[in-house]
């Protein structure tokens, strides 16, 4: 997935004092045949949940009667893409030579490191729905890689089931390789059931309700927004509403490294993301397959690519310490 804002701003990411519900905004994805995605991260009031730094929720889209996802080759740096489908199928190709299908219940994790490029095209089908999440990488992770995990650990309790995408809940440990302490769990609860999970008090936690509604601490959370639950929770109790619920729990240790996000790039400062942007543009002048291309070549697309938008003229400084509420 690509950030397809035509004029994205540079975002400095860091801890904030905000807790509560962050509403999604609709963003077109994929050019003229765009599908709309609901973006809940980053936002001005909160840019990170642990190292989770980007959250798009899309669908359900009927791919027979309308457009699907068709995102040509585009670059990433400094992040992992976590692709998670509720319905449909997406074909992934990347500059590391990986050709993989993204399917419901199976995790696709692409580590950009110092630079990777990829494409995502949805297969013909009835329905497409899913989440695209990014995690910010520590600066030391430079090597690109790709991991497909079809056999993720399962959880269950009275009236509910779960799948651990990354991190762990008790003895259920995902084999997905992440680089900071993180957790991500897909949960499905029957009407009136309460999901009870142990939690890491040092983590920031948030929920995205995909279907139905839930209540946490007696506060109703509808489908759509990202609900930030704060820190210092030793357990999580999520009560499903009268129609049941499907939701994704995200959590992680506060990400302390300075972090600037621009378009599809994450770096430590303005200069790093500006250099990545310049390198993606200069790659286009080099032949396909040329080893001098920083972001490599995605097979099967010829010269098709998403051009990078201009870097904003304002030079941003990354935040390196918590900003107090209202600051
Ligand atoms: Mn992408």
PDB file of C-alpha atoms and ligand atoms in Angstrom:
ATOM      1  CA  UNK A   1       0.000   0.000   0.000  1.00  0.00           C
ATOM      2  CA  UNK A   2       1.141   3.507  -0.803  1.00  0.00           C
ATOM      3  CA  UNK A   3       0.356   6.847   0.702  1.00  0.00           C
ATOM      4  CA  UNK A   4      -1.250   8.465  -2.353  1.00  0.00           C
ATOM      5  CA  UNK A   5      -1.832  11.959  -1.011  1.00  0.00           C
ATOM      6  CA  UNK A   6      -0.834  14.243  -3.893  1.00  0.00           C
ATOM      7  CA  UNK A   7       0.659  16.767  -1.474  1.00  0.00           C
ATOM      8  CA  UNK A   8       1.558  14.881   1.687  1.00  0.00           C
ATOM      9  CA  UNK A   9       3.010  16.859   4.509  1.00  0.00           C
ATOM     10  CA  UNK A  10       6.032  15.839   6.467  1.00  0.00           C
ATOM     11  CA  UNK A  11       5.000  14.468   9.845  1.00  0.00           C
ATOM     12  CA  UNK A  12       7.168  14.383  12.914  1.00  0.00           C
ATOM     13  CA  UNK A  13       6.152  11.422  15.014  1.00  0.00           C
ATOM     14  CA  UNK A  14       6.452  11.012  18.737  1.00  0.00           C
ATOM     15  CA  UNK A  15       4.624  10.464  21.976  1.00  0.00           C
ATOM     16  CA  UNK A  16       1.755  12.792  22.897  1.00  0.00           C
ATOM     17  CA  UNK A  17      -0.594  13.251  25.809  1.00  0.00           C
ATOM     18  CA  UNK A  18      -3.668  12.459  23.733  1.00  0.00           C
ATOM     19  CA  UNK A  19      -5.993   9.634  24.789  1.00  0.00           C
ATOM     20  CA  UNK A  20      -9.414   8.943  23.323  1.00  0.00           C
ATOM     21  CA  UNK A  21     -11.005   8.311  19.957  1.00  0.00           C
ATOM     22  CA  UNK A  22      -9.281   9.367  16.727  1.00  0.00           C
ATOM     23  CA  UNK A  23     -11.684   9.454  13.800  1.00  0.00           C
ATOM     24  CA  UNK A  24     -10.673   8.087  10.424  1.00  0.00           C
ATOM     25  CA  UNK A  25     -10.335  10.265   7.361  1.00  0.00           C
ATOM     26  CA  UNK A  26     -11.091   8.977   3.876  1.00  0.00           C
ATOM     27  CA  UNK A  27      -8.099   8.926   1.533  1.00  0.00           C
ATOM     28  CA  UNK A  28      -8.209   7.741  -2.119  1.00  0.00           C
ATOM     29  CA  UNK A  29      -5.784   4.929  -2.856  1.00  0.00           C
ATOM     30  CA  UNK A  30      -4.491   3.992  -6.283  1.00  0.00           C
ATOM     31  CA  UNK A  31      -4.973   6.939  -8.653  1.00  0.00           C
ATOM     32  CA  UNK A  32      -7.943   7.398 -11.015  1.00  0.00           C
ATOM     33  CA  UNK A  33      -9.422   3.964 -10.211  1.00  0.00           C
ATOM     34  CA  UNK A  34      -9.001   4.685  -6.531  1.00  0.00           C
ATOM     35  CA  UNK A  35     -10.687   2.874  -3.719  1.00  0.00           C
ATOM     36  CA  UNK A  36     -11.199   4.883  -0.559  1.00  0.00           C
ATOM     37  CA  UNK A  37      -9.360   3.849   2.582  1.00  0.00           C
ATOM     38  CA  UNK A  38     -10.041   4.989   6.135  1.00  0.00           C
ATOM     39  CA  UNK A  39      -6.820   6.290   7.684  1.00  0.00           C
ATOM     40  CA  UNK A  40      -6.570   6.496  11.478  1.00  0.00           C
ATOM     41  CA  UNK A  41      -2.779   6.846  11.833  1.00  0.00           C
ATOM     42  CA  UNK A  42      -0.885   9.124  11.707  1.00  0.00           C
ATOM     43  CA  UNK A  43      -2.944  12.039  13.014  1.00  0.00           C
ATOM     44  CA  UNK A  44      -1.941  15.399  14.386  1.00  0.00           C
ATOM     45  CA  UNK A  45      -2.994  14.415  17.893  1.00  0.00           C
ATOM     46  CA  UNK A  46      -1.334  11.002  17.856  1.00  0.00           C
ATOM     47  CA  UNK A  47       1.247   9.681  15.442  1.00  0.00           C
ATOM     48  CA  UNK A  48       2.306   6.441  17.118  1.00  0.00           C
ATOM     49  CA  UNK A  49       0.958   3.480  19.099  1.00  0.00           C
ATOM     50  CA  UNK A  50       4.258   1.953  20.164  1.00  0.00           C
ATOM     51  CA  UNK A  51       6.061   1.681  16.831  1.00  0.00           C
ATOM     52  CA  UNK A  52       2.746   1.375  14.900  1.00  0.00           C
ATOM     53  CA  UNK A  53       2.803   4.505  12.760  1.00  0.00           C
ATOM     54  CA  UNK A  54       0.252   4.038   9.968  1.00  0.00           C
ATOM     55  CA  UNK A  55      -3.182   2.402   9.822  1.00  0.00           C
ATOM     56  CA  UNK A  56      -5.454   2.169   6.771  1.00  0.00           C
ATOM     57  CA  UNK A  57      -8.690   0.177   6.842  1.00  0.00           C
ATOM     58  CA  UNK A  58     -10.417  -0.558   3.537  1.00  0.00           C
ATOM     59  CA  UNK A  59     -13.493  -2.334   2.293  1.00  0.00           C
ATOM     60  CA  UNK A  60     -15.570  -4.251   1.989  1.00  0.00           C
ATOM     61  CA  UNK A  61     -15.361  -3.362  -1.712  1.00  0.00           C
ATOM     62  CA  UNK A  62     -17.192  -5.439  -4.323  1.00  0.00           C
ATOM     63  CA  UNK A  63     -14.378  -5.957  -6.815  1.00  0.00           C
ATOM     64  CA  UNK A  64     -16.815  -7.276  -9.479  1.00  0.00           C
ATOM     65  CA  UNK A  65     -18.826  -4.055  -9.741  1.00  0.00           C
ATOM     66  CA  UNK A  66     -16.185  -1.489  -8.732  1.00  0.00           C
ATOM     67  CA  UNK A  67     -12.452  -0.945  -8.619  1.00  0.00           C
ATOM     68  CA  UNK A  68     -10.125  -2.993  -6.476  1.00  0.00           C
ATOM     69  CA  UNK A  69      -6.637  -2.186  -5.306  1.00  0.00           C
ATOM     70  CA  UNK A  70      -4.125  -1.434  -8.055  1.00  0.00           C
ATOM     71  CA  UNK A  71      -1.012   0.169  -6.611  1.00  0.00           C
ATOM     72  CA  UNK A  72       1.980   0.257  -9.035  1.00  0.00           C
ATOM     73  CA  UNK A  73       5.606   0.044  -7.829  1.00  0.00           C
ATOM     74  CA  UNK A  74       6.430   2.542  -5.104  1.00  0.00           C
ATOM     75  CA  UNK A  75       9.226   2.776  -2.524  1.00  0.00           C
ATOM     76  CA  UNK A  76       9.491   2.509   1.252  1.00  0.00           C
ATOM     77  CA  UNK A  77      12.219   3.188   3.809  1.00  0.00           C
ATOM     78  CA  UNK A  78      12.477   2.790   7.570  1.00  0.00           C
ATOM     79  CA  UNK A  79       9.276   0.802   8.114  1.00  0.00           C
ATOM     80  CA  UNK A  80       7.586  -2.588   7.947  1.00  0.00           C
ATOM     81  CA  UNK A  81       4.325  -3.015   6.069  1.00  0.00           C
ATOM     82  CA  UNK A  82       1.930  -5.375   7.847  1.00  0.00           C
ATOM     83  CA  UNK A  83      -0.737  -6.555   5.398  1.00  0.00           C
ATOM     84  CA  UNK A  84      -3.820  -8.219   6.894  1.00  0.00           C
ATOM     85  CA  UNK A  85      -6.922  -9.169   4.910  1.00  0.00           C
ATOM     86  CA  UNK A  86     -10.463  -9.840   6.117  1.00  0.00           C
ATOM     87  CA  UNK A  87     -11.670 -10.764   2.601  1.00  0.00           C
ATOM     88  CA  UNK A  88     -10.274 -11.074  -0.918  1.00  0.00           C
ATOM     89  CA  UNK A  89      -6.741 -11.555  -2.172  1.00  0.00           C
ATOM     90  CA  UNK A  90      -3.850  -9.223  -3.063  1.00  0.00           C
ATOM     91  CA  UNK A  91      -0.833 -10.012  -5.223  1.00  0.00           C
ATOM     92  CA  UNK A  92       2.425  -8.602  -3.857  1.00  0.00           C
ATOM     93  CA  UNK A  93       5.648  -8.204  -5.882  1.00  0.00           C
ATOM     94  CA  UNK A  94       8.774  -6.514  -4.619  1.00  0.00           C
ATOM     95  CA  UNK A  95      12.295  -5.503  -5.584  1.00  0.00           C
ATOM     96  CA  UNK A  96      13.689  -8.405  -3.581  1.00  0.00           C
ATOM     97  CA  UNK A  97      12.132 -10.768  -6.120  1.00  0.00           C
ATOM     98  CA  UNK A  98       9.281 -11.811  -3.821  1.00  0.00           C
ATOM     99  CA  UNK A  99       5.963 -12.716  -5.452  1.00  0.00           C
ATOM    100  CA  UNK A 100       3.411 -13.563  -2.768  1.00  0.00           C
ATOM    101  CA  UNK A 101      -0.339 -13.622  -2.281  1.00  0.00           C
ATOM    102  CA  UNK A 102      -1.921 -11.864   0.684  1.00  0.00           C
ATOM    103  CA  UNK A 103      -4.887 -13.906   1.932  1.00  0.00           C
ATOM    104  CA  UNK A 104      -7.259 -13.667   4.905  1.00  0.00           C
ATOM    105  CA  UNK A 105      -5.723 -15.186   8.025  1.00  0.00           C
ATOM    106  CA  UNK A 106      -2.178 -15.030   6.631  1.00  0.00           C
ATOM    107  CA  UNK A 107       0.289 -12.279   7.481  1.00  0.00           C
ATOM    108  CA  UNK A 108       2.535 -10.567   4.948  1.00  0.00           C
ATOM    109  CA  UNK A 109       5.308  -8.546   6.529  1.00  0.00           C
ATOM    110  CA  UNK A 110       7.672  -6.513   4.355  1.00  0.00           C
ATOM    111  CA  UNK A 111      10.692  -4.904   5.986  1.00  0.00           C
ATOM    112  CA  UNK A 112      11.842  -1.888   3.974  1.00  0.00           C
ATOM    113  CA  UNK A 113      15.099  -1.202   5.803  1.00  0.00           C
ATOM    114  CA  UNK A 114      17.195   1.245   3.779  1.00  0.00           C
ATOM    115  CA  UNK A 115      14.980   0.826   0.744  1.00  0.00           C
ATOM    116  CA  UNK A 116      12.581  -1.501  -1.073  1.00  0.00           C
ATOM    117  CA  UNK A 117       9.908  -1.067  -3.722  1.00  0.00           C
ATOM    118  CA  UNK A 118       6.756  -3.104  -4.252  1.00  0.00           C
ATOM    119  CA  UNK A 119       3.373  -3.316  -5.977  1.00  0.00           C
ATOM    120  CA  UNK A 120      -0.009  -4.503  -4.719  1.00  0.00           C
ATOM    121  CA  UNK A 121      -2.842  -5.573  -6.994  1.00  0.00           C
ATOM    122  CA  UNK A 122      -6.063  -7.150  -5.760  1.00  0.00           C
ATOM    123  CA  UNK A 123      -7.229 -10.363  -7.423  1.00  0.00           C
ATOM    124  CA  UNK A 124     -10.597 -10.720  -9.131  1.00  0.00           C
ATOM    125  CA  UNK A 125     -13.139 -11.600  -6.489  1.00  0.00           C
ATOM    126  CA  UNK A 126     -16.320 -10.810  -4.720  1.00  0.00           C
ATOM    127  CA  UNK A 127     -15.117  -8.683  -1.875  1.00  0.00           C
ATOM    128  CA  UNK A 128     -11.946  -6.971  -0.663  1.00  0.00           C
ATOM    129  CA  UNK A 129     -11.435  -5.823   2.923  1.00  0.00           C
ATOM    130  CA  UNK A 130      -8.400  -5.457   5.123  1.00  0.00           C
ATOM    131  CA  UNK A 131      -5.903  -3.438   7.049  1.00  0.00           C
ATOM    132  CA  UNK A 132      -2.567  -2.034   5.985  1.00  0.00           C
ATOM    133  CA  UNK A 133      -0.410  -1.177   8.967  1.00  0.00           C
ATOM    134  CA  UNK A 134       3.130   0.132   9.185  1.00  0.00           C
ATOM    135  CA  UNK A 135       5.618  -0.155  12.026  1.00  0.00           C
ATOM    136  CA  UNK A 136       8.539   2.264  12.345  1.00  0.00           C
ATOM    137  CA  UNK A 137      11.930   0.529  12.300  1.00  0.00           C
ATOM    138  CA  UNK A 138      14.879   1.356  14.544  1.00  0.00           C
ATOM    139  CA  UNK A 139      17.634   3.040  12.565  1.00  0.00           C
ATOM    140  CA  UNK A 140      19.889  -0.009  12.746  1.00  0.00           C
ATOM    141  CA  UNK A 141      17.565  -2.179  10.613  1.00  0.00           C
ATOM    142  CA  UNK A 142      18.927  -1.618   7.097  1.00  0.00           C
ATOM    143  CA  UNK A 143      18.357  -4.908   5.234  1.00  0.00           C
ATOM    144  CA  UNK A 144      15.104  -5.343   3.305  1.00  0.00           C
ATOM    145  CA  UNK A 145      13.254  -8.639   3.808  1.00  0.00           C
ATOM    146  CA  UNK A 146       9.867 -10.271   3.397  1.00  0.00           C
ATOM    147  CA  UNK A 147       8.053 -12.789   5.588  1.00  0.00           C
ATOM    148  CA  UNK A 148       4.819 -14.635   4.854  1.00  0.00           C
ATOM    149  CA  UNK A 149       3.261 -16.367   7.876  1.00  0.00           C
ATOM    150  CA  UNK A 150       0.342 -18.699   7.152  1.00  0.00           C
ATOM    151  CA  UNK A 151       0.271 -20.447  10.530  1.00  0.00           C
ATOM    152  CA  UNK A 152      -0.301 -17.813  13.206  1.00  0.00           C
ATOM    153  CA  UNK A 153      -1.025 -18.671  16.852  1.00  0.00           C
ATOM    154  CA  UNK A 154      -4.684 -18.712  17.889  1.00  0.00           C
ATOM    155  CA  UNK A 155      -6.373 -17.614  21.095  1.00  0.00           C
ATOM    156  CA  UNK A 156      -9.835 -18.266  22.423  1.00  0.00           C
ATOM    157  CA  UNK A 157     -12.084 -17.695  25.409  1.00  0.00           C
ATOM    158  CA  UNK A 158     -15.805 -17.874  26.143  1.00  0.00           C
ATOM    159  CA  UNK A 159     -17.522 -16.468  23.038  1.00  0.00           C
ATOM    160  CA  UNK A 160     -14.395 -15.137  21.356  1.00  0.00           C
ATOM    161  CA  UNK A 161     -11.384 -16.140  19.236  1.00  0.00           C
ATOM    162  CA  UNK A 162      -8.199 -14.338  18.291  1.00  0.00           C
ATOM    163  CA  UNK A 163      -5.172 -14.524  16.002  1.00  0.00           C
ATOM    164  CA  UNK A 164      -1.827 -13.083  17.137  1.00  0.00           C
ATOM    165  CA  UNK A 165      -0.317 -11.272  14.127  1.00  0.00           C
ATOM    166  CA  UNK A 166       2.819  -9.972  15.819  1.00  0.00           C
ATOM    167  CA  UNK A 167       4.205 -10.155  19.324  1.00  0.00           C
ATOM    168  CA  UNK A 168       2.652 -12.412  21.945  1.00  0.00           C
ATOM    169  CA  UNK A 169      -0.301 -12.874  24.272  1.00  0.00           C
ATOM    170  CA  UNK A 170       0.659 -15.318  27.024  1.00  0.00           C
ATOM    171  CA  UNK A 171       2.025 -18.467  25.387  1.00  0.00           C
ATOM    172  CA  UNK A 172       0.749 -17.521  21.932  1.00  0.00           C
ATOM    173  CA  UNK A 173       3.826 -16.117  20.186  1.00  0.00           C
ATOM    174  CA  UNK A 174       3.754 -14.950  16.577  1.00  0.00           C
ATOM    175  CA  UNK A 175       6.772 -15.984  14.468  1.00  0.00           C
ATOM    176  CA  UNK A 176       6.633 -12.617  12.662  1.00  0.00           C
ATOM    177  CA  UNK A 177       9.948 -10.796  13.108  1.00  0.00           C
ATOM    178  CA  UNK A 178       9.517  -7.268  14.448  1.00  0.00           C
ATOM    179  CA  UNK A 179      12.210  -4.973  15.790  1.00  0.00           C
ATOM    180  CA  UNK A 180      10.654  -3.282  18.814  1.00  0.00           C
ATOM    181  CA  UNK A 181       8.318  -4.729  21.485  1.00  0.00           C
ATOM    182  CA  UNK A 182       4.913  -4.814  19.746  1.00  0.00           C
ATOM    183  CA  UNK A 183       1.642  -6.679  19.745  1.00  0.00           C
ATOM    184  CA  UNK A 184      -1.107  -6.989  17.139  1.00  0.00           C
ATOM    185  CA  UNK A 185      -4.158  -9.255  17.574  1.00  0.00           C
ATOM    186  CA  UNK A 186      -7.239  -9.816  15.407  1.00  0.00           C
ATOM    187  CA  UNK A 187     -10.231 -10.579  17.661  1.00  0.00           C
ATOM    188  CA  UNK A 188     -13.749 -11.825  16.889  1.00  0.00           C
ATOM    189  CA  UNK A 189     -16.360 -11.843  19.646  1.00  0.00           C
ATOM    190  CA  UNK A 190     -19.932 -13.119  19.708  1.00  0.00           C
ATOM    191  CA  UNK A 191     -22.770 -10.808  20.786  1.00  0.00           C
ATOM    192  CA  UNK A 192     -22.318  -9.890  24.455  1.00  0.00           C
ATOM    193  CA  UNK A 193     -19.030 -11.779  24.897  1.00  0.00           C
ATOM    194  CA  UNK A 194     -16.147 -10.146  26.765  1.00  0.00           C
ATOM    195  CA  UNK A 195     -12.578 -10.624  25.529  1.00  0.00           C
ATOM    196  CA  UNK A 196     -10.129 -10.790  28.446  1.00  0.00           C
ATOM    197  CA  UNK A 197      -6.418 -10.609  27.693  1.00  0.00           C
ATOM    198  CA  UNK A 198      -3.261 -10.022  29.725  1.00  0.00           C
ATOM    199  CA  UNK A 199      -1.526  -6.785  28.737  1.00  0.00           C
ATOM    200  CA  UNK A 200       1.940  -5.297  28.993  1.00  0.00           C
ATOM    201  CA  UNK A 201       1.718  -2.213  31.282  1.00  0.00           C
ATOM    202  CA  UNK A 202       4.668  -0.582  29.497  1.00  0.00           C
ATOM    203  CA  UNK A 203       2.830  -0.674  26.165  1.00  0.00           C
ATOM    204  CA  UNK A 204       0.612   1.939  24.590  1.00  0.00           C
ATOM    205  CA  UNK A 205      -2.580   0.163  23.423  1.00  0.00           C
ATOM    206  CA  UNK A 206      -5.273   0.993  20.880  1.00  0.00           C
ATOM    207  CA  UNK A 207      -8.210  -0.695  19.160  1.00  0.00           C
ATOM    208  CA  UNK A 208      -9.641  -0.442  15.685  1.00  0.00           C
ATOM    209  CA  UNK A 209     -13.160  -1.918  15.550  1.00  0.00           C
ATOM    210  CA  UNK A 210     -13.778  -3.370  12.095  1.00  0.00           C
ATOM    211  CA  UNK A 211     -17.337  -4.675  12.549  1.00  0.00           C
ATOM    212  CA  UNK A 212     -19.948  -4.172  15.245  1.00  0.00           C
ATOM    213  CA  UNK A 213     -19.086  -2.183  18.334  1.00  0.00           C
ATOM    214  CA  UNK A 214     -17.382  -2.750  21.663  1.00  0.00           C
ATOM    215  CA  UNK A 215     -17.112  -1.164  25.087  1.00  0.00           C
ATOM    216  CA  UNK A 216     -13.915  -0.626  27.092  1.00  0.00           C
ATOM    217  CA  UNK A 217     -14.193   0.718  30.659  1.00  0.00           C
ATOM    218  CA  UNK A 218     -17.897   1.224  29.913  1.00  0.00           C
ATOM    219  CA  UNK A 219     -17.158   3.544  26.982  1.00  0.00           C
ATOM    220  CA  UNK A 220     -18.752   2.530  23.668  1.00  0.00           C
ATOM    221  CA  UNK A 221     -16.376   2.357  20.690  1.00  0.00           C
ATOM    222  CA  UNK A 222     -18.006   2.120  17.255  1.00  0.00           C
ATOM    223  CA  UNK A 223     -16.504   0.655  14.083  1.00  0.00           C
ATOM    224  CA  UNK A 224     -14.182   3.057  12.243  1.00  0.00           C
ATOM    225  CA  UNK A 225     -12.052   5.169  14.571  1.00  0.00           C
ATOM    226  CA  UNK A 226      -8.865   4.256  16.399  1.00  0.00           C
ATOM    227  CA  UNK A 227      -9.447   4.234  20.138  1.00  0.00           C
ATOM    228  CA  UNK A 228      -6.308   4.929  22.140  1.00  0.00           C
ATOM    229  CA  UNK A 229      -6.446   3.126  25.474  1.00  0.00           C
ATOM    230  CA  UNK A 230      -3.351   4.639  27.052  1.00  0.00           C
ATOM    231  CA  UNK A 231      -0.680   2.800  29.049  1.00  0.00           C
ATOM    232  CA  UNK A 232      -0.380   1.018  32.407  1.00  0.00           C
ATOM    233  CA  UNK A 233      -2.937  -1.687  31.640  1.00  0.00           C
ATOM    234  CA  UNK A 234      -2.170  -5.113  33.092  1.00  0.00           C
ATOM    235  CA  UNK A 235      -5.208  -6.600  31.404  1.00  0.00           C
ATOM    236  CA  UNK A 236      -7.606  -5.647  28.675  1.00  0.00           C
ATOM    237  CA  UNK A 237     -11.354  -6.273  28.790  1.00  0.00           C
ATOM    238  CA  UNK A 238     -13.297  -5.611  25.619  1.00  0.00           C
ATOM    239  CA  UNK A 239     -17.057  -6.217  25.679  1.00  0.00           C
ATOM    240  CA  UNK A 240     -18.704  -6.913  22.329  1.00  0.00           C
ATOM    241  CA  UNK A 241     -21.985  -5.184  21.544  1.00  0.00           C
ATOM    242  CA  UNK A 242     -25.333  -6.824  20.660  1.00  0.00           C
ATOM    243  CA  UNK A 243     -24.227  -7.806  17.132  1.00  0.00           C
ATOM    244  CA  UNK A 244     -20.801  -9.054  18.183  1.00  0.00           C
ATOM    245  CA  UNK A 245     -17.576  -7.457  16.998  1.00  0.00           C
ATOM    246  CA  UNK A 246     -14.389  -7.883  15.037  1.00  0.00           C
ATOM    247  CA  UNK A 247     -11.510  -5.680  16.082  1.00  0.00           C
ATOM    248  CA  UNK A 248      -7.748  -5.365  15.926  1.00  0.00           C
ATOM    249  CA  UNK A 249      -5.738  -4.619  19.052  1.00  0.00           C
ATOM    250  CA  UNK A 250      -2.450  -2.789  18.558  1.00  0.00           C
ATOM    251  CA  UNK A 251       0.147  -2.152  21.225  1.00  0.00           C
ATOM    252  CA  UNK A 252       3.794  -1.464  21.735  1.00  0.00           C
ATOM    253  CA  UNK A 253       6.521   0.065  23.810  1.00  0.00           C
ATOM    254  CA  UNK A 254       6.739   3.838  23.172  1.00  0.00           C
ATOM    255  CA  UNK A 255       9.046   4.385  20.188  1.00  0.00           C
ATOM    256  CA  UNK A 256      11.829   6.661  21.376  1.00  0.00           C
ATOM    257  CA  UNK A 257      13.966   7.306  18.290  1.00  0.00           C
ATOM    258  CA  UNK A 258      13.429  10.606  16.450  1.00  0.00           C
ATOM    259  CA  UNK A 259      11.185   9.972  13.495  1.00  0.00           C
ATOM    260  CA  UNK A 260      10.122  11.916  10.427  1.00  0.00           C
ATOM    261  CA  UNK A 261       7.527  10.469   8.061  1.00  0.00           C
ATOM    262  CA  UNK A 262       7.027  11.775   4.523  1.00  0.00           C
ATOM    263  CA  UNK A 263       4.905   9.991   1.876  1.00  0.00           C
ATOM    264  CA  UNK A 264       6.139   6.364   1.933  1.00  0.00           C
ATOM    265  CA  UNK A 265       9.380   7.135   3.708  1.00  0.00           C
ATOM    266  CA  UNK A 266      10.428   7.122   7.347  1.00  0.00           C
ATOM    267  CA  UNK A 267      13.751   8.548   8.419  1.00  0.00           C
ATOM    268  CA  UNK A 268      15.439  10.021  11.428  1.00  0.00           C
ATOM    269  CA  UNK A 269      15.327  13.558  10.021  1.00  0.00           C
ATOM    270  CA  UNK A 270      14.245  15.710   7.086  1.00  0.00           C
ATOM    271  CA  UNK A 271      17.464  15.075   5.170  1.00  0.00           C
ATOM    272  CA  UNK A 272      16.969  11.295   5.183  1.00  0.00           C
ATOM    273  CA  UNK A 273      13.442  11.408   3.788  1.00  0.00           C
ATOM    274  CA  UNK A 274      14.426  14.110   1.258  1.00  0.00           C
ATOM    275  CA  UNK A 275      17.341  11.906   0.093  1.00  0.00           C
ATOM    276  CA  UNK A 276      15.039   8.863  -0.224  1.00  0.00           C
ATOM    277  CA  UNK A 277      12.616  10.919  -2.300  1.00  0.00           C
ATOM    278  CA  UNK A 278      15.446  12.150  -4.589  1.00  0.00           C
ATOM    279  CA  UNK A 279      16.804   8.604  -4.980  1.00  0.00           C
ATOM    280  CA  UNK A 280      13.384   7.221  -5.980  1.00  0.00           C
ATOM    281  CA  UNK A 281      13.110   9.880  -8.684  1.00  0.00           C
ATOM    282  CA  UNK A 282      16.668   9.344  -9.954  1.00  0.00           C
ATOM    283  CA  UNK A 283      16.104   5.557 -10.025  1.00  0.00           C
ATOM    284  CA  UNK A 284      13.534   6.184 -12.771  1.00  0.00           C
ATOM    285  CA  UNK A 285      16.276   7.499 -15.058  1.00  0.00           C
ATOM    286  CA  UNK A 286      18.234   4.237 -14.725  1.00  0.00           C
ATOM    287  CA  UNK A 287      17.370   1.105 -16.746  1.00  0.00           C
ATOM    288  CA  UNK A 288      15.152  -1.556 -15.174  1.00  0.00           C
ATOM    289  CA  UNK A 289      17.301  -4.017 -13.270  1.00  0.00           C
ATOM    290  CA  UNK A 290      20.233  -1.590 -12.998  1.00  0.00           C
ATOM    291  CA  UNK A 291      22.060  -2.394  -9.737  1.00  0.00           C
ATOM    292  CA  UNK A 292      22.561   1.319  -9.070  1.00  0.00           C
ATOM    293  CA  UNK A 293      18.833   1.732  -8.413  1.00  0.00           C
ATOM    294  CA  UNK A 294      18.524   2.255  -4.646  1.00  0.00           C
ATOM    295  CA  UNK A 295      14.980   0.860  -4.650  1.00  0.00           C
ATOM    296  CA  UNK A 296      15.662  -1.940  -7.133  1.00  0.00           C
ATOM    297  CA  UNK A 297      13.155  -3.125  -9.726  1.00  0.00           C
ATOM    298  CA  UNK A 298       9.735  -4.714  -9.196  1.00  0.00           C
ATOM    299  CA  UNK A 299       9.340  -7.434 -11.867  1.00  0.00           C
ATOM    300  CA  UNK A 300       6.288  -7.461 -14.102  1.00  0.00           C
ATOM    301  CA  UNK A 301       5.444  -3.761 -14.299  1.00  0.00           C
ATOM    302  CA  UNK A 302       7.843  -2.375 -16.929  1.00  0.00           C
ATOM    303  CA  UNK A 303       8.476   1.288 -16.219  1.00  0.00           C
ATOM    304  CA  UNK A 304       5.151   1.789 -14.411  1.00  0.00           C
ATOM    305  CA  UNK A 305       5.715   3.484 -11.044  1.00  0.00           C
ATOM    306  CA  UNK A 306       4.219   6.026  -8.649  1.00  0.00           C
ATOM    307  CA  UNK A 307       6.190   9.280  -8.851  1.00  0.00           C
ATOM    308  CA  UNK A 308       7.105  10.852  -5.526  1.00  0.00           C
ATOM    309  CA  UNK A 309       5.371  14.097  -4.573  1.00  0.00           C
ATOM    310  CA  UNK A 310       7.582  17.106  -3.842  1.00  0.00           C
ATOM    311  CA  UNK A 311       9.075  17.434  -0.386  1.00  0.00           C
ATOM    312  CA  UNK A 312       7.356  20.314   1.463  1.00  0.00           C
ATOM    313  CA  UNK A 313       9.476  23.458   1.650  1.00  0.00           C
ATOM    314  CA  UNK A 314       9.163  23.575   5.431  1.00  0.00           C
ATOM    315  CA  UNK A 315      12.005  21.774   7.139  1.00  0.00           C
ATOM    316  CA  UNK A 316      10.685  19.797  10.098  1.00  0.00           C
ATOM    317  CA  UNK A 317      12.571  18.702  13.143  1.00  0.00           C
ATOM    318  CA  UNK A 318      11.758  15.336  14.665  1.00  0.00           C
ATOM    319  CA  UNK A 319      10.364  15.245  18.164  1.00  0.00           C
ATOM    320  CA  UNK A 320      12.662  13.485  20.562  1.00  0.00           C
ATOM    321  CA  UNK A 321      10.722  13.742  23.811  1.00  0.00           C
ATOM    322  CA  UNK A 322       7.101  13.617  24.868  1.00  0.00           C
ATOM    323  CA  UNK A 323       4.997  16.646  24.080  1.00  0.00           C
ATOM    324  CA  UNK A 324       2.761  17.611  26.992  1.00  0.00           C
ATOM    325  CA  UNK A 325      -0.996  17.814  26.403  1.00  0.00           C
ATOM    326  CA  UNK A 326      -1.786  20.919  24.406  1.00  0.00           C
ATOM    327  CA  UNK A 327       1.895  21.339  23.540  1.00  0.00           C
TER     328      UNK A 327
HETATM  329 MN1  LIG B   1       3.434   0.111   0.009  1.00  0.00          MN
END
